mmCIF file of C-alpha atoms and ligand atoms in Angstrom:
data_model
loop_
_atom_site.group_PDB
_atom_site.id
_atom_site.type_symbol
_atom_site.label_atom_id
_atom_site.label_comp_id
_atom_site.label_asym_id
_atom_site.label_seq_id
_atom_site.Cartn_x
_atom_site.Cartn_y
_atom_site.Cartn_z
ATOM 1 C CA UNK W 16 26.154 92.847 141.460
ATOM 2 C CA UNK W 17 28.980 90.576 140.773
ATOM 3 C CA UNK W 18 30.204 88.607 143.671
ATOM 4 C CA UNK W 19 33.843 88.213 143.887
ATOM 5 C CA UNK W 20 35.704 86.483 146.982
ATOM 6 C CA UNK W 21 38.507 88.070 148.710
ATOM 7 C CA UNK W 22 41.245 86.061 149.613
ATOM 8 C CA UNK W 23 42.090 87.718 152.934
ATOM 9 C CA UNK W 24 40.890 87.431 156.354
ATOM 10 C CA UNK W 25 42.667 90.442 157.418
ATOM 11 C CA UNK W 26 39.948 92.902 158.496
ATOM 12 C CA UNK W 27 42.046 95.887 157.832
ATOM 13 C CA UNK W 28 42.595 95.040 154.140
ATOM 14 C CA UNK W 29 38.835 94.195 153.747
ATOM 15 C CA UNK W 30 37.960 97.580 154.971
ATOM 16 C CA UNK W 31 40.141 99.307 152.467
ATOM 17 C CA UNK W 32 39.572 97.355 149.587
ATOM 18 C CA UNK W 33 35.860 97.125 150.208
ATOM 19 C CA UNK W 34 35.800 101.255 150.420
ATOM 20 C CA UNK W 35 38.023 101.289 147.037
ATOM 21 C CA UNK W 36 35.734 98.907 145.022
ATOM 22 C CA UNK W 37 32.446 100.502 146.288
ATOM 23 C CA UNK W 38 31.789 102.450 143.275
ATOM 24 C CA UNK W 39 32.046 99.283 141.168
ATOM 25 C CA UNK W 40 29.326 96.766 140.822
ATOM 26 C CA UNK W 41 31.544 94.156 142.607
ATOM 27 C CA UNK W 42 30.335 92.752 145.969
ATOM 28 C CA UNK W 43 33.431 91.311 147.951
ATOM 29 C CA UNK W 44 32.868 88.426 150.208
ATOM 30 C CA UNK W 45 35.670 87.644 152.536
ATOM 31 C CA UNK W 46 36.729 84.001 152.187
ATOM 32 C CA UNK W 47 35.947 83.280 155.745
ATOM 33 C CA UNK W 48 32.430 83.932 155.385
ATOM 34 C CA UNK W 49 32.383 81.227 152.700
ATOM 35 C CA UNK W 50 34.323 78.881 155.259
ATOM 36 C CA UNK W 51 37.416 78.929 153.145
ATOM 37 C CA UNK W 52 40.661 78.701 155.415
ATOM 38 C CA UNK W 53 43.872 80.790 154.599
ATOM 39 C CA UNK W 54 46.383 79.082 152.480
ATOM 40 C CA UNK W 55 50.124 78.945 153.759
ATOM 41 C CA UNK W 56 51.832 82.014 151.718
ATOM 42 C CA UNK W 57 54.887 79.878 150.693
ATOM 43 C CA UNK W 58 55.458 81.882 147.675
ATOM 44 C CA UNK W 59 59.054 83.548 147.074
ATOM 45 C CA UNK W 60 57.466 86.847 145.979
ATOM 46 C CA UNK W 61 54.443 89.100 146.404
ATOM 47 C CA UNK W 62 53.102 87.886 142.938
ATOM 48 C CA UNK W 63 53.645 84.398 143.636
ATOM 49 C CA UNK W 64 51.889 84.488 147.009
ATOM 50 C CA UNK W 65 48.953 86.577 145.540
ATOM 51 C CA UNK W 66 48.172 84.029 142.884
ATOM 52 C CA UNK W 67 48.366 81.257 145.483
ATOM 53 C CA UNK W 68 45.802 83.101 147.535
ATOM 54 C CA UNK W 69 43.525 83.925 144.588
ATOM 55 C CA UNK W 70 43.549 80.470 143.094
ATOM 56 C CA UNK W 71 43.016 78.758 146.328
ATOM 57 C CA UNK W 72 39.910 81.023 147.152
ATOM 58 C CA UNK W 73 38.433 80.744 143.672
ATOM 59 C CA UNK W 74 38.660 76.997 143.914
ATOM 60 C CA UNK W 75 36.690 76.949 147.307
ATOM 61 C CA UNK W 76 34.197 79.494 146.205
ATOM 62 C CA UNK W 77 33.775 78.639 142.571
ATOM 63 C CA UNK W 78 33.752 82.252 142.232
ATOM 64 C CA UNK W 79 36.226 84.943 140.669
ATOM 65 C CA UNK W 80 38.646 85.844 143.269
ATOM 66 C CA UNK W 81 40.690 88.793 144.429
ATOM 67 C CA UNK W 82 43.838 88.539 146.481
ATOM 68 C CA UNK W 83 46.611 91.184 147.327
ATOM 69 C CA UNK W 84 49.972 90.366 148.784
ATOM 70 C CA UNK W 85 51.992 93.328 150.033
ATOM 71 C CA UNK W 86 55.084 94.014 152.250
ATOM 72 C CA UNK W 87 57.311 96.732 153.455
ATOM 73 C CA UNK W 88 60.663 97.183 151.630
ATOM 74 C CA UNK W 89 63.426 98.924 153.652
ATOM 75 C CA UNK W 90 66.390 100.235 151.956
ATOM 76 C CA UNK W 91 68.523 100.086 154.884
ATOM 77 C CA UNK W 92 67.470 96.142 155.306
ATOM 78 C CA UNK W 93 68.436 95.194 151.713
ATOM 79 C CA UNK W 94 64.607 95.298 151.002
ATOM 80 C CA UNK W 95 63.649 93.315 154.018
ATOM 81 C CA UNK W 96 61.263 92.316 155.363
ATOM 82 C CA UNK W 97 59.566 92.298 152.053
ATOM 83 C CA UNK W 98 57.457 89.289 151.316
ATOM 84 C CA UNK W 99 58.091 88.319 154.838
ATOM 85 C CA UNK W 100 56.508 91.254 156.311
ATOM 86 C CA UNK W 101 53.580 89.597 158.152
ATOM 87 C CA UNK W 102 56.531 87.174 159.645
ATOM 88 C CA UNK W 103 59.028 89.553 160.264
ATOM 89 C CA UNK W 104 59.434 88.846 164.010
ATOM 90 C CA UNK W 105 58.599 84.890 163.607
ATOM 91 C CA UNK W 106 55.948 82.513 162.193
ATOM 92 C CA UNK W 107 53.124 83.482 164.648
ATOM 93 C CA UNK W 108 54.291 87.327 164.956
ATOM 94 C CA UNK W 109 51.792 89.935 165.748
ATOM 95 C CA UNK W 110 51.521 93.508 164.094
ATOM 96 C CA UNK W 111 53.012 94.697 167.326
ATOM 97 C CA UNK W 112 55.848 91.980 167.383
ATOM 98 C CA UNK W 113 56.847 92.871 163.690
ATOM 99 C CA UNK W 114 56.843 96.602 164.554
ATOM 100 C CA UNK W 115 58.901 96.476 167.394
ATOM 101 C CA UNK W 116 61.307 94.192 165.641
ATOM 102 C CA UNK W 117 61.625 96.550 162.747
ATOM 103 C CA UNK W 118 62.435 99.518 164.973
ATOM 104 C CA UNK W 119 65.196 97.177 166.705
ATOM 105 C CA UNK W 120 66.588 96.510 163.556
ATOM 106 C CA UNK W 121 66.802 100.131 162.589
ATOM 107 C CA UNK W 122 68.059 101.352 166.151
ATOM 108 C CA UNK W 123 71.133 102.633 164.886
ATOM 109 C CA UNK W 124 70.318 103.722 161.189
ATOM 110 C CA UNK W 125 69.760 107.604 160.994
ATOM 111 C CA UNK W 126 66.754 109.323 159.677
ATOM 112 C CA UNK W 127 68.138 110.117 156.111
ATOM 113 C CA UNK W 128 68.750 106.098 155.552
ATOM 114 C CA UNK W 129 65.378 104.890 156.973
ATOM 115 C CA UNK W 130 63.629 104.979 153.211
ATOM 116 C CA UNK W 131 61.096 102.681 152.754
ATOM 117 C CA UNK W 132 58.094 101.721 150.584
ATOM 118 C CA UNK W 133 55.238 99.390 150.675
ATOM 119 C CA UNK W 134 54.578 97.370 147.778
ATOM 120 C CA UNK W 135 51.356 95.810 146.964
ATOM 121 C CA UNK W 136 50.466 93.146 144.073
ATOM 122 C CA UNK W 137 46.732 92.592 143.450
ATOM 123 C CA UNK W 138 45.496 89.636 141.121
ATOM 124 C CA UNK W 139 41.790 88.931 139.736
ATOM 125 C CA UNK W 140 41.332 85.523 138.621
ATOM 126 C CA UNK W 141 37.828 84.428 137.152
ATOM 127 C CA UNK W 142 38.499 80.702 138.311
ATOM 128 C CA UNK W 143 41.104 78.549 139.896
ATOM 129 C CA UNK W 144 42.796 77.638 136.857
ATOM 130 C CA UNK W 145 42.423 81.018 135.103
ATOM 131 C CA UNK W 146 45.188 81.315 132.395
ATOM 132 C CA UNK W 147 45.234 85.089 132.289
ATOM 133 C CA UNK W 148 44.919 86.577 135.678
ATOM 134 C CA UNK W 149 44.961 90.157 135.730
ATOM 135 C CA UNK W 150 47.914 91.436 137.795
ATOM 136 C CA UNK W 151 48.191 95.102 139.026
ATOM 137 C CA UNK W 152 50.896 96.748 141.074
ATOM 138 C CA UNK W 153 51.340 99.704 143.389
ATOM 139 C CA UNK W 154 53.901 101.241 145.645
ATOM 140 C CA UNK W 155 53.978 104.109 148.331
ATOM 141 C CA UNK W 156 57.255 105.538 149.321
ATOM 142 C CA UNK W 157 58.179 106.884 152.579
ATOM 143 C CA UNK W 158 60.629 106.373 155.718
ATOM 144 C CA UNK W 159 60.448 104.696 158.988
ATOM 145 C CA UNK W 160 60.017 106.920 162.055
ATOM 146 C CA UNK W 161 61.843 106.211 165.166
ATOM 147 C CA UNK W 162 58.777 105.567 167.414
ATOM 148 C CA UNK W 163 55.097 104.634 166.570
ATOM 149 C CA UNK W 164 52.263 107.122 166.263
ATOM 150 C CA UNK W 165 48.661 107.187 165.697
ATOM 151 C CA UNK W 166 45.900 104.457 166.221
ATOM 152 C CA UNK W 167 44.620 104.004 162.350
ATOM 153 C CA UNK W 168 45.600 101.679 159.740
ATOM 154 C CA UNK W 169 47.309 98.416 160.705
ATOM 155 C CA UNK W 170 50.736 96.669 160.448
ATOM 156 C CA UNK W 171 53.605 98.927 160.319
ATOM 157 C CA UNK W 172 51.538 101.908 159.582
ATOM 158 C CA UNK W 173 52.302 103.740 163.242
ATOM 159 C CA UNK W 174 55.954 103.807 161.814
ATOM 160 C CA UNK W 175 55.610 104.421 158.014
ATOM 161 C CA UNK W 176 55.516 108.085 157.278
ATOM 162 C CA UNK W 177 54.703 108.775 153.731
ATOM 163 C CA UNK W 178 56.937 110.846 151.338
ATOM 164 C CA UNK W 179 56.069 114.677 151.846
ATOM 165 C CA UNK W 180 53.810 114.018 155.080
ATOM 166 C CA UNK W 181 54.647 114.938 158.577
ATOM 167 C CA UNK W 182 52.175 112.243 159.870
ATOM 168 C CA UNK W 183 52.320 108.443 160.050
ATOM 169 C CA UNK W 184 49.964 106.271 157.909
ATOM 170 C CA UNK W 185 48.416 105.428 161.003
ATOM 171 C CA UNK W 186 47.732 109.226 161.740
ATOM 172 C CA UNK W 187 46.163 109.698 158.523
ATOM 173 C CA UNK W 188 42.364 109.484 157.823
ATOM 174 C CA UNK W 189 41.162 106.470 156.374
ATOM 175 C CA UNK W 190 40.059 108.307 153.213
ATOM 176 C CA UNK W 191 43.520 110.004 152.889
ATOM 177 C CA UNK W 192 45.401 106.661 153.041
ATOM 178 C CA UNK W 193 42.867 105.087 150.612
ATOM 179 C CA UNK W 194 43.698 107.942 148.302
ATOM 180 C CA UNK W 195 47.606 107.127 148.164
ATOM 181 C CA UNK W 196 48.417 103.801 149.595
ATOM 182 C CA UNK W 197 49.958 100.922 147.689
ATOM 183 C CA UNK W 198 46.903 98.992 147.720
ATOM 184 C CA UNK W 199 44.800 102.029 146.475
ATOM 185 C CA UNK W 200 47.257 102.375 143.705
ATOM 186 C CA UNK W 201 47.223 98.803 142.704
ATOM 187 C CA UNK W 202 43.749 98.722 142.726
ATOM 188 C CA UNK W 203 42.962 101.703 140.890
ATOM 189 C CA UNK W 204 45.308 100.254 138.161
ATOM 190 C CA UNK W 205 43.347 96.798 138.432
ATOM 191 C CA UNK W 206 39.790 98.851 138.052
ATOM 192 C CA UNK W 207 41.244 100.590 134.971
ATOM 193 C CA UNK W 208 42.205 97.325 133.653
ATOM 194 C CA UNK W 209 38.648 95.838 134.343
ATOM 195 C CA UNK W 210 37.179 99.027 132.772
ATOM 196 C CA UNK W 211 38.716 98.291 129.483
ATOM 197 C CA UNK W 212 37.574 94.763 129.300
ATOM 198 C CA UNK W 213 34.379 92.762 130.052
ATOM 199 C CA UNK W 214 36.695 90.562 131.979
ATOM 200 C CA UNK W 215 34.947 88.817 134.479
ATOM 201 C CA UNK W 216 31.766 88.256 132.695
ATOM 202 C CA UNK W 217 33.229 87.040 129.616
ATOM 203 C CA UNK W 218 35.949 84.297 130.700
HETATM 204 P P1 LIG K 306 50.206 89.896 153.546
HETATM 205 O O1 LIG K 306 48.780 89.770 154.175
HETATM 206 O O2 LIG K 306 50.684 88.481 153.157
HETATM 207 O O3 LIG K 306 49.953 90.767 152.294
HETATM 208 O O4 LIG K 306 51.137 90.705 154.360
HETATM 209 C C1 LIG K 306 51.186 91.671 154.529
HETATM 210 C C2 LIG K 306 51.932 92.491 155.661
HETATM 211 O O5 LIG K 306 52.833 93.634 155.032
HETATM 212 C C3 LIG K 306 51.148 92.738 156.686
HETATM 213 O O6 LIG K 306 50.791 91.810 157.720
HETATM 214 C C4 LIG K 306 51.815 94.170 157.123
HETATM 215 O O7 LIG K 306 52.810 93.579 158.062
HETATM 216 C C5 LIG K 306 52.607 94.546 156.038
HETATM 217 N N1 LIG K 306 51.498 95.659 155.293
HETATM 218 C C6 LIG K 306 51.198 95.331 154.149
HETATM 219 N N2 LIG K 306 50.153 96.410 153.581
HETATM 220 C C7 LIG K 306 50.240 97.428 154.926
HETATM 221 C C8 LIG K 306 49.654 98.624 155.198
HETATM 222 O O8 LIG K 306 48.813 99.232 154.312
HETATM 223 N N3 LIG K 306 49.866 99.023 156.254
HETATM 224 C C9 LIG K 306 50.804 98.632 157.249
HETATM 225 N N4 LIG K 306 51.357 97.108 156.947
HETATM 226 C C10 LIG K 306 51.269 96.702 155.740
#
C-alpha cells in the first residue's frame, strides 16, 4: 500500500477522494494528520494553487502528494467566483456566507441565464520538486437554483443543480455525486494516467 499525503484539510473533499481512490492500492493521509498546516492559496489559477498545495504537502511529509483545487464558475458573473470560490464573501467566509453571497449576486438573474459549472484540477507530485507532475482536469455543468436545498455535499452544493437533474448536488446520494462530480471526473482521468505508467514507484 503506497501512502500519499492529501494536501487538504477539507473533510468533504477527503471523504469524496478517499471513496474514489478506494479501489487503488493508495492510502490517502490528510496533511493535518502529519502536522502539516495549509499553505495560503495565492495562485491566480486552479492549477497554480493545486501545484502550490501539492508541493508544500510533499515537502512536509516527504511523500508523494495529491492536491486538488476547485471552484464554481458562473456565466452571468463572468466566470466568478472561480479560483476565489472559497473566499467569495471575504477572507474568512464560511460555506454558508459564500452561498448567500452568490444568491445575492444572482438575485435579478432569471433561470435561463444561471448556467454554471464546477471545475477541478488535481495534481500528483512524487516529491516537492517533481519536474513532471501529473495534471488532470474535470468539470460538472449545471445551474444555480434560487434557494438552497438538501443537506449533503459541501460548499455551493445546495444551490448547484447538475445538468439533467431536478435535485441539487446536496440532495444527491454521495455515491451519485462521486459518479458525476468535477472531482470524480478529474480523479478518473488521473487514475487512468496512473494505470498507464508506474509513476509513483518509478520517479
Ligand atoms: P479549494 O479548497 O481551494 O479547492 O476551494 C474550493 C471551493 O470551491 C470550496 O470551498 C467550495 O466553496 C467550492 N467547491 C469546490 N468543489 C465543490 C463541491 O464539490 N461542492 C461544493 N462546493 C465546491
